[in-house]
């Protein structure tokens, strides 16, 4: 195993589209949302144990989730759990992790990935990551993994690539497009040179630090300033103070869309970002009329089809005459919504917060 290989797991989000299962106090990355016996962050961590030494894996998360990370990943040392005092999107999160690793090992190659994605073909995933880490170690470039699209999905970002390749596998990126309209998504699929943006990045520590200097110089200055305190007792206090100065921007907007040295590796490893209840429905086991019920021990369905049902274990639930609905209960909240309107969950959460405060979110 290569000691210069590192992984950063981004685990600071609140997963509001999975409300009411995912709450601010206990978001989806810490939940066994598919009923597999392991939470999403545990699965992510175990995948990276096959890529790099366990002491080279870092989690960046909100300060409020420190205890959850420690409970679920007990092998992680305190200095591997990097905490954010405020939510500032992915660019500051990536900067913090990468600058800290660069100060430890200037020769590091780093994979950065979300904590809450599903990977069905783990062997193919590990092959793609190792190939990318090797290429990133040998070249001054930023790599992103692109997923070969199976449908014109409007929930994903898209990456367009050119015929220019490196090592026959990595294609030069032409454009990034955030969630397109259905018509545009169909055009992308037909053209054959677009991939879904998986939000998984690979680069050398040097390449990403240089890119921050070039494209987000203020942020570069903030985290370069902290070089004297990384991996000391003063790190957390100092970083939490300077973090407030960071702008709220994603790594995609801040760097990937601007940098001239971005390459994509077209990949197929059974990926889903588990972004919505629809993605869970697609992956879950279904009965003969298309109902996905998690857990299924005490749910009885009459004359109902194509429903996504997620209710507390042991709760007796009877559903009659319901078709194409989401039924989700968690603690003191029950949500029943047409499956076709699941993209509106974020708005529902905002309305609940406005009417009832933060107690229910």
C-alpha angles and dihedrals in degrees: 000000000000113000090203091064117097136177131208117197114201108214107157102103126106099216095223094175087068093056130167092030090044112056133174089253094048113018128193098268088068094049131088088229096167096046094243097134093253132078121240094254091049090054091048092050093049091052091055092049084072091055106042141007113284092243088060094061118097132186121207111199144148113284089242091063097054093104092047090053091049092049095048099037103035093166092066117102119225092251090059092060108079114193131207118210092205137016110260103159124254105304097071090041091054092043093052094050096042097045090049092050092044090055089053098042121008089191093059124132111203137201115201118196141162117257097227108057128114120231114186099179102051095173092056090047093052091047090052093048094047092047089050094047091051092049092045090051091055101040139047098241146109116238128201126185115236123198120220102243120239097189140008095270117182093197096072136069117240133223121206116204137193133225091256107109142184118211087354090277108066117072125203109249116239104180144353119216123190119221103323131205116269092255091052092045089054090052090050092053093048093050091059096213099091130092133186113259106240094187091234114132135188128190144135117269089243095051095051095043089051090049092053089051091052102040107021102027095163091055091045089054092050095053095036087056088060094056092102092058104040111120093012133103090260095058100093097046093046096045093046089054096049093040089074088067093058119107118235103253138134123240087239094058096033100049119350096061092048105039118098094209101064121133131180129213110212104225143182117193106134095271129181126166089211087223100152143016087261090064090052090047091052092052101039125094111260134202123239093279095047103262116148110200123182113211099011101188101107106015119112118192122198122186090341129129143181093012127150108217124182115169136154116284113263094020114129108227126179118193121185130180097358121139129183095357137137114226113185130168128181127165106313098350132088120184124188115181139154110263089231090064099049092116086069094067091096090057091048090054090050090050092048090050091050094049102036106019126234096314092096100038 
